[in-house]
Amino acid sequence: MRTELRKREGSRETFTGRFVRYGWKDGWVGRVRTLLLVDVRDAEGLLVADHLWFNCTKGFEQAGLVEGCVVQFDARVMAYKKGYRGHVWERALEAPRPSTDYHLTRPTRVVVLSEQVA
């Protein structure tokens, strides 16, 4: 669990993170492009998450992210349920039990701070 994010649930703050790569996930209406940020920190530099996945929103697309760049953005801290919650008992035995975790949602004001990390 991301304990530092848990303390801030519901607040909207400024964060930074280092872009690693793009990815894809299955969405409600088809495949959705995603992106991975690591070393996600708050405005004071405190580490709040080792990694977070985001949907590739318009702000991230327009920022022109390249591998290793540091990006700053505003986002809201929210809780979500992770783990398998379906009805197939074989899969439920293999999957981790549902639990609450925390992530950042609705990223806005995306700005690339540096192109490459040394």
GROMACS .gro file of N, CA, C and O in nm:
model
  472
    1MET      N    1   0.084  -0.118   0.000
    1MET     CA    2   0.000   0.000   0.000
    1MET      C    3   0.088   0.124   0.000
    1MET      O    4   0.195   0.127   0.059
    2ARG      N    5   0.041   0.226  -0.064
    2ARG     CA    6   0.113   0.353  -0.073
    2ARG      C    7   0.069   0.440   0.045
    2ARG      O    8  -0.023   0.519   0.036
    3THR      N    9   0.141   0.425   0.157
    3THR     CA   10   0.098   0.489   0.282
    3THR      C   11   0.104   0.641   0.277
    3THR      O   12   0.021   0.708   0.337
    4GLU      N   13   0.201   0.695   0.206
    4GLU     CA   14   0.209   0.841   0.197
    4GLU      C   15   0.090   0.898   0.120
    4GLU      O   16   0.037   1.002   0.155
    5LEU      N   17   0.046   0.828   0.017
    5LEU     CA   18  -0.072   0.873  -0.057
    5LEU      C   19  -0.198   0.856   0.027
    5LEU      O   20  -0.290   0.937   0.017
    6ARG      N   21  -0.200   0.753   0.110
    6ARG     CA   22  -0.318   0.730   0.195
    6ARG      C   23  -0.345   0.850   0.285
    6ARG      O   24  -0.459   0.889   0.307
    7LYS      N   25  -0.238   0.911   0.335
    7LYS     CA   26  -0.252   1.028   0.423
    7LYS      C   27  -0.313   1.148   0.351
    7LYS      O   28  -0.368   1.236   0.412
    8ARG      N   29  -0.301   1.150   0.218
    8ARG     CA   30  -0.343   1.265   0.139
    8ARG      C   31  -0.469   1.239   0.057
    8ARG      O   32  -0.500   1.316  -0.034
    9GLU      N   33  -0.540   1.133   0.087
    9GLU     CA   34  -0.656   1.096   0.008
    9GLU      C   35  -0.753   1.213  -0.007
    9GLU      O   36  -0.788   1.280   0.089
   10GLY      N   37  -0.794   1.239  -0.131
   10GLY     CA   38  -0.889   1.345  -0.161
   10GLY      C   39  -0.826   1.479  -0.194
   10GLY      O   40  -0.892   1.567  -0.247
   11SER      N   41  -0.698   1.497  -0.164
   11SER     CA   42  -0.634   1.626  -0.190
   11SER      C   43  -0.580   1.632  -0.333
   11SER      O   44  -0.550   1.530  -0.395
   12ARG      N   45  -0.568   1.751  -0.386
   12ARG     CA   46  -0.511   1.775  -0.518
   12ARG      C   47  -0.380   1.847  -0.498
   12ARG      O   48  -0.376   1.953  -0.435
   13GLU      N   49  -0.272   1.791  -0.550
   13GLU     CA   50  -0.138   1.844  -0.527
   13GLU      C   51  -0.055   1.836  -0.653
   13GLU      O   52  -0.095   1.778  -0.752
   14THR      N   53   0.065   1.892  -0.643
   14THR     CA   54   0.162   1.888  -0.752
   14THR      C   55   0.261   1.775  -0.727
   14THR      O   56   0.310   1.759  -0.615
   15PHE      N   57   0.290   1.697  -0.832
   15PHE     CA   58   0.380   1.584  -0.822
   15PHE      C   59   0.479   1.586  -0.938
   15PHE      O   60   0.455   1.650  -1.040
   16THR      N   61   0.589   1.513  -0.922
   16THR     CA   62   0.684   1.491  -1.030
   16THR      C   63   0.711   1.341  -1.041
   16THR      O   64   0.695   1.267  -0.943
   17GLY      N   65   0.752   1.298  -1.158
   17GLY     CA   66   0.787   1.158  -1.179
   17GLY      C   67   0.872   1.145  -1.304
   17GLY      O   68   0.873   1.233  -1.390
   18ARG      N   69   0.947   1.035  -1.312
   18ARG     CA   70   1.033   1.009  -1.427
   18ARG      C   71   0.961   0.912  -1.520
   18ARG      O   72   0.919   0.804  -1.480
   19PHE      N   73   0.946   0.952  -1.646
   19PHE     CA   74   0.878   0.871  -1.747
   19PHE      C   75   0.966   0.754  -1.788
   19PHE      O   76   1.084   0.771  -1.817
   20VAL      N   77   0.907   0.633  -1.792
   20VAL     CA   78   0.981   0.513  -1.831
   20VAL      C   79   0.937   0.463  -1.968
   20VAL      O   80   1.019   0.446  -2.058
   21ARG      N   81   0.805   0.439  -1.985
   21ARG     CA   82   0.759   0.384  -2.112
   21ARG      C   83   0.608   0.395  -2.125
   21ARG      O   84   0.538   0.422  -2.028
   22TYR      N   85   0.563   0.373  -2.248
   22TYR     CA   86   0.420   0.364  -2.275
   22TYR      C   87   0.378   0.218  -2.268
   22TYR      O   88   0.459   0.127  -2.279
   23GLY      N   89   0.248   0.195  -2.254
   23GLY     CA   90   0.193   0.061  -2.252
   23GLY      C   91   0.049   0.065  -2.301
   23GLY      O   92   0.002   0.169  -2.350
   24TRP      N   93  -0.021  -0.047  -2.288
   24TRP     CA   94  -0.160  -0.057  -2.330
   24TRP      C   95  -0.237  -0.138  -2.228
   24TRP      O   96  -0.182  -0.227  -2.164
   25LYS      N   97  -0.365  -0.108  -2.213
   25LYS     CA   98  -0.454  -0.190  -2.131
   25LYS      C   99  -0.588  -0.200  -2.202
   25LYS      O  100  -0.621  -0.118  -2.288
   26ASP      N  101  -0.663  -0.303  -2.165
   26ASP     CA  102  -0.796  -0.319  -2.221
   26ASP      C  103  -0.893  -0.230  -2.146
   26ASP      O  104  -0.902  -0.238  -2.023
   27GLY      N  105  -0.961  -0.143  -2.218
   27GLY     CA  106  -1.058  -0.053  -2.157
   27GLY      C  107  -1.199  -0.098  -2.186
   27GLY      O  108  -1.223  -0.201  -2.250
   28TRP      N  109  -1.293  -0.021  -2.143
   28TRP     CA  110  -1.435  -0.053  -2.161
   28TRP      C  111  -1.473  -0.055  -2.308
   28TRP      O  112  -1.555  -0.134  -2.351
   29VAL      N  113  -1.413   0.035  -2.387
   29VAL     CA  114  -1.450   0.047  -2.528
   29VAL      C  115  -1.337   0.002  -2.620
   29VAL      O  116  -1.346   0.017  -2.740
   30GLY      N  117  -1.231  -0.052  -2.568
   30GLY     CA  118  -1.118  -0.094  -2.651
   30GLY      C  119  -0.987  -0.073  -2.577
   30GLY      O  120  -0.985  -0.048  -2.457
   31ARG      N  121  -0.879  -0.081  -2.653
   31ARG     CA  122  -0.747  -0.064  -2.591
   31ARG      C  123  -0.720   0.083  -2.559
   31ARG      O  124  -0.754   0.171  -2.637
   32VAL      N  125  -0.656   0.106  -2.444
   32VAL     CA  126  -0.625   0.241  -2.396
   32VAL      C  127  -0.475   0.251  -2.378
   32VAL      O  128  -0.412   0.163  -2.318
   33ARG      N  129  -0.417   0.359  -2.429
   33ARG     CA  130  -0.273   0.382  -2.414
   33ARG      C  131  -0.245   0.430  -2.272
   33ARG      O  132  -0.317   0.513  -2.217
   34THR      N  133  -0.139   0.377  -2.211
   34THR     CA  134  -0.102   0.412  -2.075
   34THR      C  135   0.045   0.455  -2.072
   34THR      O  136   0.117   0.440  -2.170
   35LEU      N  137   0.087   0.508  -1.958
   35LEU     CA  138   0.228   0.542  -1.940
   35LEU      C  139   0.270   0.514  -1.797
   35LEU      O  140   0.189   0.518  -1.705
   36LEU      N  141   0.397   0.482  -1.780
   36LEU     CA  142   0.453   0.447  -1.650
   36LEU      C  143   0.546   0.558  -1.601
   36LEU      O  144   0.638   0.598  -1.672
   37LEU      N  145   0.519   0.606  -1.479
   37LEU     CA  146   0.608   0.700  -1.412
   37LEU      C  147   0.667   0.633  -1.289
   37LEU      O  148   0.596   0.563  -1.217
   38VAL      N  149   0.795   0.652  -1.266
   38VAL     CA  150   0.861   0.598  -1.147
   38VAL      C  151   0.913   0.712  -1.062
   38VAL      O  152   0.922   0.827  -1.108
   39ASP      N  153   0.948   0.683  -0.938
   39ASP     CA  154   0.999   0.782  -0.842
   39ASP      C  155   0.906   0.902  -0.835
   39ASP      O  156   0.948   1.017  -0.853
   40VAL      N  157   0.780   0.877  -0.809
   40VAL     CA  158   0.680   0.984  -0.803
   40VAL      C  159   0.694   1.055  -0.668
   40VAL      O  160   0.689   0.992  -0.563
   41ARG      N  161   0.714   1.187  -0.674
   41ARG     CA  162   0.739   1.267  -0.554
   41ARG      C  163   0.643   1.385  -0.547
   41ARG      O  164   0.593   1.431  -0.649
   42ASP      N  165   0.621   1.435  -0.426
   42ASP     CA  166   0.537   1.553  -0.408
   42ASP      C  167   0.621   1.678  -0.432
   42ASP      O  168   0.740   1.670  -0.465
   43ALA      N  169   0.563   1.796  -0.410
   43ALA     CA  170   0.630   1.924  -0.438
   43ALA      C  171   0.753   1.944  -0.349
   43ALA      O  172   0.847   2.013  -0.388
   44GLU      N  173   0.754   1.883  -0.229
   44GLU     CA  174   0.868   1.897  -0.139
   44GLU      C  175   0.977   1.793  -0.166
   44GLU      O  176   1.079   1.793  -0.098
   45GLY      N  177   0.954   1.702  -0.259
   45GLY     CA  178   1.052   1.600  -0.293
   45GLY      C  179   1.037   1.469  -0.217
   45GLY      O  180   1.121   1.381  -0.229
   46LEU      N  181   0.931   1.454  -0.139
   46LEU     CA  182   0.906   1.331  -0.064
   46LEU      C  183   0.852   1.223  -0.156
   46LEU      O  184   0.755   1.247  -0.230
   47LEU      N  185   0.911   1.104  -0.153
   47LEU     CA  186   0.867   0.993  -0.237
   47LEU      C  187   0.729   0.946  -0.191
   47LEU      O  188   0.711   0.909  -0.077
   48VAL      N  189   0.631   0.949  -0.282
   48VAL     CA  190   0.495   0.905  -0.249
   48VAL      C  191   0.460   0.771  -0.313
   48VAL      O  192   0.370   0.704  -0.268
   49ALA      N  193   0.532   0.732  -0.420
   49ALA     CA  194   0.508   0.603  -0.485
   49ALA      C  195   0.631   0.566  -0.568
   49ALA      O  196   0.690   0.653  -0.632
   50ASP      N  197   0.666   0.438  -0.565
   50ASP     CA  198   0.780   0.395  -0.645
   50ASP      C  199   0.746   0.392  -0.793
   50ASP      O  200   0.831   0.416  -0.878
   51HIS      N  201   0.618   0.364  -0.826
   51HIS     CA  202   0.573   0.370  -0.965
   51HIS      C  203   0.422   0.390  -0.968
   51HIS      O  204   0.352   0.354  -0.873
   52LEU      N  205   0.374   0.449  -1.077
   52LEU     CA  206   0.230   0.466  -1.099
   52LEU      C  207   0.204   0.458  -1.249
   52LEU      O  208   0.280   0.512  -1.330
   53TRP      N  209   0.094   0.392  -1.286
   53TRP     CA  210   0.049   0.387  -1.424
   53TRP      C  211  -0.061   0.490  -1.442
   53TRP      O  212  -0.147   0.506  -1.355
   54PHE      N  213  -0.060   0.560  -1.555
   54PHE     CA  214  -0.161   0.659  -1.589
   54PHE      C  215  -0.217   0.630  -1.727
   54PHE      O  216  -0.145   0.578  -1.814
   55ASN      N  217  -0.342   0.666  -1.751
   55ASN     CA  218  -0.393   0.671  -1.887
   55ASN      C  219  -0.320   0.785  -1.958
   55ASN      O  220  -0.290   0.887  -1.896
   56CYS      N  221  -0.294   0.767  -2.084
   56CYS     CA  222  -0.223   0.871  -2.160
   56CYS      C  223  -0.324   0.979  -2.199
   56CYS      O  224  -0.386   0.975  -2.304
   57THR      N  225  -0.338   1.077  -2.112
   57THR     CA  226  -0.434   1.185  -2.133
   57THR      C  227  -0.379   1.287  -2.233
   57THR      O  228  -0.263   1.282  -2.272
   58LYS      N  229  -0.463   1.379  -2.271
   58LYS     CA  230  -0.424   1.483  -2.367
   58LYS      C  231  -0.302   1.561  -2.318
   58LYS      O  232  -0.211   1.592  -2.394
   59GLY      N  233  -0.298   1.591  -2.189
   59GLY     CA  234  -0.185   1.665  -2.132
   59GLY      C  235  -0.054   1.591  -2.146
   59GLY      O  236   0.049   1.650  -2.182
   60PHE      N  237  -0.055   1.460  -2.119
   60PHE     CA  238   0.067   1.381  -2.134
   60PHE      C  239   0.105   1.369  -2.281
   60PHE      O  240   0.224   1.374  -2.315
   61GLU      N  241   0.007   1.352  -2.369
   61GLU     CA  242   0.038   1.341  -2.512
   61GLU      C  243   0.102   1.468  -2.565
   61GLU      O  244   0.199   1.463  -2.640
   62GLN      N  245   0.050   1.583  -2.526
   62GLN     CA  246   0.102   1.710  -2.575
   62GLN      C  247   0.239   1.744  -2.516
   62GLN      O  248   0.312   1.823  -2.573
   63ALA      N  249   0.274   1.684  -2.404
   63ALA     CA  250   0.403   1.712  -2.340
   63ALA      C  251   0.520   1.653  -2.418
   63ALA      O  252   0.632   1.699  -2.403
   64GLY      N  253   0.496   1.553  -2.500
   64GLY     CA  254   0.603   1.493  -2.579
   64GLY      C  255   0.706   1.421  -2.493
   64GLY      O  256   0.824   1.450  -2.499
   65LEU      N  257   0.660   1.326  -2.415
   65LEU     CA  258   0.748   1.255  -2.322
   65LEU      C  259   0.847   1.165  -2.394
   65LEU      O  260   0.812   1.098  -2.491
   66VAL      N  261   0.971   1.166  -2.346
   66VAL     CA  262   1.074   1.075  -2.395
   66VAL      C  263   1.130   1.000  -2.275
   66VAL      O  264   1.125   1.050  -2.162
   67GLU      N  265   1.183   0.882  -2.298
   67GLU     CA  266   1.232   0.798  -2.189
   67GLU      C  267   1.334   0.873  -2.103
   67GLU      O  268   1.429   0.931  -2.153
   68GLY      N  269   1.310   0.872  -1.972
   68GLY     CA  270   1.403   0.935  -1.878
   68GLY      C  271   1.369   1.078  -1.841
   68GLY      O  272   1.429   1.134  -1.749
   69CYS      N  273   1.273   1.140  -1.909
   69CYS     CA  274   1.242   1.279  -1.878
   69CYS      C  275   1.164   1.288  -1.747
   69CYS      O  276   1.093   1.197  -1.708
   70VAL      N  277   1.182   1.400  -1.677
   70VAL     CA  278   1.109   1.425  -1.552
   70VAL      C  279   0.992   1.516  -1.584
   70VAL      O  280   1.008   1.619  -1.650
   71VAL      N  281   0.874   1.475  -1.540
   71VAL     CA  282   0.752   1.547  -1.571
   71VAL      C  283   0.685   1.592  -1.441
   71VAL      O  284   0.688   1.522  -1.342
   72GLN      N  285   0.629   1.713  -1.445
   72GLN     CA  286   0.555   1.767  -1.331
   72GLN      C  287   0.409   1.778  -1.370
   72GLN      O  288   0.376   1.813  -1.484
   73PHE      N  289   0.319   1.751  -1.276
   73PHE     CA  290   0.176   1.755  -1.304
   73PHE      C  291   0.099   1.771  -1.174
   73PHE      O  292   0.151   1.744  -1.065
   74ASP      N  293  -0.024   1.817  -1.184
   74ASP     CA  294  -0.117   1.823  -1.071
   74ASP      C  295  -0.210   1.703  -1.082
   74ASP      O  296  -0.253   1.667  -1.192
   75ALA      N  297  -0.244   1.642  -0.968
   75ALA     CA  298  -0.334   1.527  -0.969
   75ALA      C  299  -0.403   1.514  -0.833
   75ALA      O  300  -0.356   1.568  -0.734
   76ARG      N  301  -0.513   1.440  -0.833
   76ARG     CA  302  -0.589   1.414  -0.711
   76ARG      C  303  -0.556   1.274  -0.659
   76ARG      O  304  -0.546   1.179  -0.737
   77VAL      N  305  -0.538   1.260  -0.528
   77VAL     CA  306  -0.511   1.131  -0.465
   77VAL      C  307  -0.645   1.063  -0.437
   77VAL      O  308  -0.732   1.122  -0.373
   78MET      N  309  -0.659   0.940  -0.486
   78MET     CA  310  -0.784   0.865  -0.467
   78MET      C  311  -0.754   0.719  -0.435
   78MET      O  312  -0.653   0.664  -0.477
   79ALA      N  313  -0.847   0.657  -0.363
   79ALA     CA  314  -0.838   0.515  -0.333
   79ALA      C  315  -0.902   0.435  -0.446
   79ALA      O  316  -0.989   0.485  -0.517
   80TYR      N  317  -0.857   0.310  -0.463
   80TYR     CA  318  -0.919   0.219  -0.558
   80TYR      C  319  -0.905   0.076  -0.506
   80TYR      O  320  -0.820   0.048  -0.422
   81LYS      N  321  -0.991  -0.013  -0.555
   81LYS     CA  322  -0.985  -0.154  -0.517
   81LYS      C  323  -0.900  -0.228  -0.620
   81LYS      O  324  -0.921  -0.216  -0.740
   82LYS      N  325  -0.802  -0.304  -0.571
   82LYS     CA  326  -0.722  -0.385  -0.661
   82LYS      C  327  -0.739  -0.531  -0.624
   82LYS      O  328  -0.777  -0.564  -0.511
   83GLY      N  329  -0.713  -0.619  -0.719
   83GLY     CA  330  -0.731  -0.761  -0.698
   83GLY      C  331  -0.852  -0.813  -0.776
   83GLY      O  332  -0.933  -0.736  -0.826
   84TYR      N  333  -0.864  -0.942  -0.786
   84TYR     CA  334  -0.972  -1.004  -0.862
   84TYR      C  335  -1.100  -1.004  -0.780
   84TYR      O  336  -1.102  -1.047  -0.665
   85ARG      N  337  -1.210  -0.955  -0.841
   85ARG     CA  338  -1.339  -0.952  -0.773
   85ARG      C  339  -1.447  -1.020  -0.856
   85ARG      O  340  -1.564  -0.991  -0.842
   86GLY      N  341  -1.407  -1.112  -0.941
   86GLY     CA  342  -1.502  -1.179  -1.029
   86GLY      C  343  -1.567  -1.300  -0.964
   86GLY      O  344  -1.555  -1.324  -0.844
   87HIS      N  345  -1.632  -1.381  -1.048
   87HIS     CA  346  -1.709  -1.496  -0.999
   87HIS      C  347  -1.650  -1.630  -1.040
   87HIS      O  348  -1.708  -1.733  -1.008
   88VAL      N  349  -1.536  -1.631  -1.107
   88VAL     CA  350  -1.474  -1.757  -1.147
   88VAL      C  351  -1.386  -1.804  -1.031
   88VAL      O  352  -1.282  -1.745  -1.004
   89TRP      N  353  -1.428  -1.907  -0.962
   89TRP     CA  354  -1.361  -1.945  -0.838
   89TRP      C  355  -1.218  -1.993  -0.862
   89TRP      O  356  -1.132  -1.974  -0.777
   90GLU      N  357  -1.189  -2.056  -0.978
   90GLU     CA  358  -1.051  -2.100  -1.005
   90GLU      C  359  -0.957  -1.979  -1.012
   90GLU      O  360  -0.847  -1.983  -0.960
   91ARG      N  361  -1.003  -1.875  -1.078
   91ARG     CA  362  -0.920  -1.755  -1.088
   91ARG      C  363  -0.908  -1.685  -0.953
   91ARG      O  364  -0.804  -1.631  -0.920
   92ALA      N  365  -1.015  -1.687  -0.875
   92ALA     CA  366  -1.012  -1.624  -0.743
   92ALA      C  367  -0.910  -1.691  -0.651
   92ALA      O  368  -0.848  -1.625  -0.566
   93LEU      N  369  -0.888  -1.821  -0.668
   93LEU     CA  370  -0.789  -1.892  -0.586
   93LEU      C  371  -0.647  -1.849  -0.620
   93LEU      O  372  -0.560  -1.846  -0.533
   94GLU      N  373  -0.623  -1.818  -0.748
   94GLU     CA  374  -0.489  -1.780  -0.793
   94GLU      C  375  -0.458  -1.632  -0.770
   94GLU      O  376  -0.344  -1.595  -0.751
   95ALA      N  377  -0.560  -1.548  -0.773
   95ALA     CA  378  -0.541  -1.403  -0.767
   95ALA      C  379  -0.531  -1.356  -0.622
   95ALA      O  380  -0.583  -1.419  -0.531
   96PRO      N  381  -0.463  -1.242  -0.602
   96PRO     CA  382  -0.459  -1.186  -0.467
   96PRO      C  383  -0.598  -1.139  -0.423
   96PRO      O  384  -0.681  -1.104  -0.506
   97ARG      N  385  -0.621  -1.141  -0.294
   97ARG     CA  386  -0.750  -1.096  -0.240
   97ARG      C  387  -0.766  -0.946  -0.267
   97ARG      O  388  -0.669  -0.872  -0.265
   98PRO      N  389  -0.888  -0.903  -0.290
   98PRO     CA  390  -0.911  -0.759  -0.313
   98PRO      C  391  -0.865  -0.677  -0.193
   98PRO      O  392  -0.882  -0.717  -0.078
   99SER      N  393  -0.803  -0.563  -0.223
   99SER     CA  394  -0.757  -0.473  -0.118
   99SER      C  395  -0.766  -0.330  -0.169
   99SER      O  396  -0.788  -0.306  -0.287
  100THR      N  397  -0.750  -0.235  -0.080
  100THR     CA  398  -0.755  -0.094  -0.116
  100THR      C  399  -0.613  -0.042  -0.134
  100THR      O  400  -0.525  -0.068  -0.052
  101ASP      N  401  -0.591   0.030  -0.241
  101ASP     CA  402  -0.463   0.096  -0.266
  101ASP      C  403  -0.494   0.239  -0.310
  101ASP      O  404  -0.610   0.277  -0.324
  102TYR      N  405  -0.391   0.319  -0.333
  102TYR     CA  406  -0.409   0.460  -0.365
  102TYR      C  407  -0.330   0.495  -0.490
  102TYR      O  408  -0.223   0.441  -0.515
  103HIS      N  409  -0.387   0.586  -0.569
  103HIS     CA  410  -0.322   0.630  -0.692
  103HIS      C  411  -0.355   0.777  -0.717
  103HIS      O  412  -0.427   0.840  -0.641
  104LEU      N  413  -0.299   0.830  -0.826
  104LEU     CA  414  -0.323   0.968  -0.865
  104LEU      C  415  -0.413   0.968  -0.988
  104LEU      O  416  -0.390   0.892  -1.082
  105THR      N  417  -0.515   1.055  -0.987
  105THR     CA  418  -0.609   1.062  -1.098
  105THR      C  419  -0.620   1.204  -1.149
  105THR      O  420  -0.579   1.299  -1.083
  106ARG      N  421  -0.680   1.219  -1.265
  106ARG     CA  422  -0.708   1.347  -1.330
  106ARG      C  423  -0.584   1.437  -1.338
  106ARG      O  424  -0.585   1.549  -1.288
  107PRO      N  425  -0.478   1.389  -1.403
  107PRO     CA  426  -0.358   1.471  -1.415
  107PRO      C  427  -0.381   1.591  -1.508
  107PRO      O  428  -0.441   1.578  -1.615
  108THR      N  429  -0.337   1.708  -1.465
  108THR     CA  430  -0.347   1.831  -1.544
  108THR      C  431  -0.216   1.908  -1.530
  108THR      O  432  -0.130   1.872  -1.450
  109ARG      N  433  -0.203   2.015  -1.606
  109ARG     CA  434  -0.086   2.103  -1.601
  109ARG      C  435   0.045   2.023  -1.613
  109ARG      O  436   0.137   2.039  -1.534
  110VAL      N  437   0.050   1.940  -1.715
  110VAL     CA  438   0.167   1.853  -1.737
  110VAL      C  439   0.277   1.935  -1.802
  110VAL      O  440   0.257   1.998  -1.905
  111VAL      N  441   0.396   1.933  -1.738
  111VAL     CA  442   0.511   2.008  -1.788
  111VAL      C  443   0.634   1.920  -1.779
  111VAL      O  444   0.657   1.855  -1.676
  112VAL      N  445   0.715   1.914  -1.886
  112VAL     CA  446   0.840   1.840  -1.882
  112VAL      C  447   0.945   1.930  -1.820
  112VAL      O  448   0.971   2.041  -1.869
  113LEU      N  449   1.005   1.887  -1.708
  113LEU     CA  450   1.105   1.966  -1.637
  113LEU      C  451   1.245   1.944  -1.693
  113LEU      O  452   1.324   2.038  -1.700
  114SER      N  453   1.279   1.820  -1.727
  114SER     CA  454   1.410   1.792  -1.785
  114SER      C  455   1.396   1.679  -1.885
  114SER      O  456   1.316   1.587  -1.866
  115GLU      N  457   1.475   1.686  -1.990
  115GLU     CA  458   1.464   1.588  -2.097
  115GLU      C  459   1.527   1.454  -2.061
  115GLU      O  460   1.477   1.350  -2.096
  116GLN      N  461   1.640   1.454  -1.992
  116GLN     CA  462   1.708   1.330  -1.958
  116GLN      C  463   1.760   1.338  -1.815
  116GLN      O  464   1.798   1.443  -1.767
  117VAL      N  465   1.761   1.224  -1.749
  117VAL     CA  466   1.817   1.214  -1.615
  117VAL      C  467   1.960   1.166  -1.629
  117VAL      O  468   1.987   1.072  -1.703
  118ALA      N  469   2.052   1.228  -1.557
  118ALA     CA  470   2.194   1.189  -1.567
  118ALA      C  471   2.221   1.055  -1.506
  118ALA      O  472   2.154   1.007  -1.423
   0.00000   0.00000   0.00000
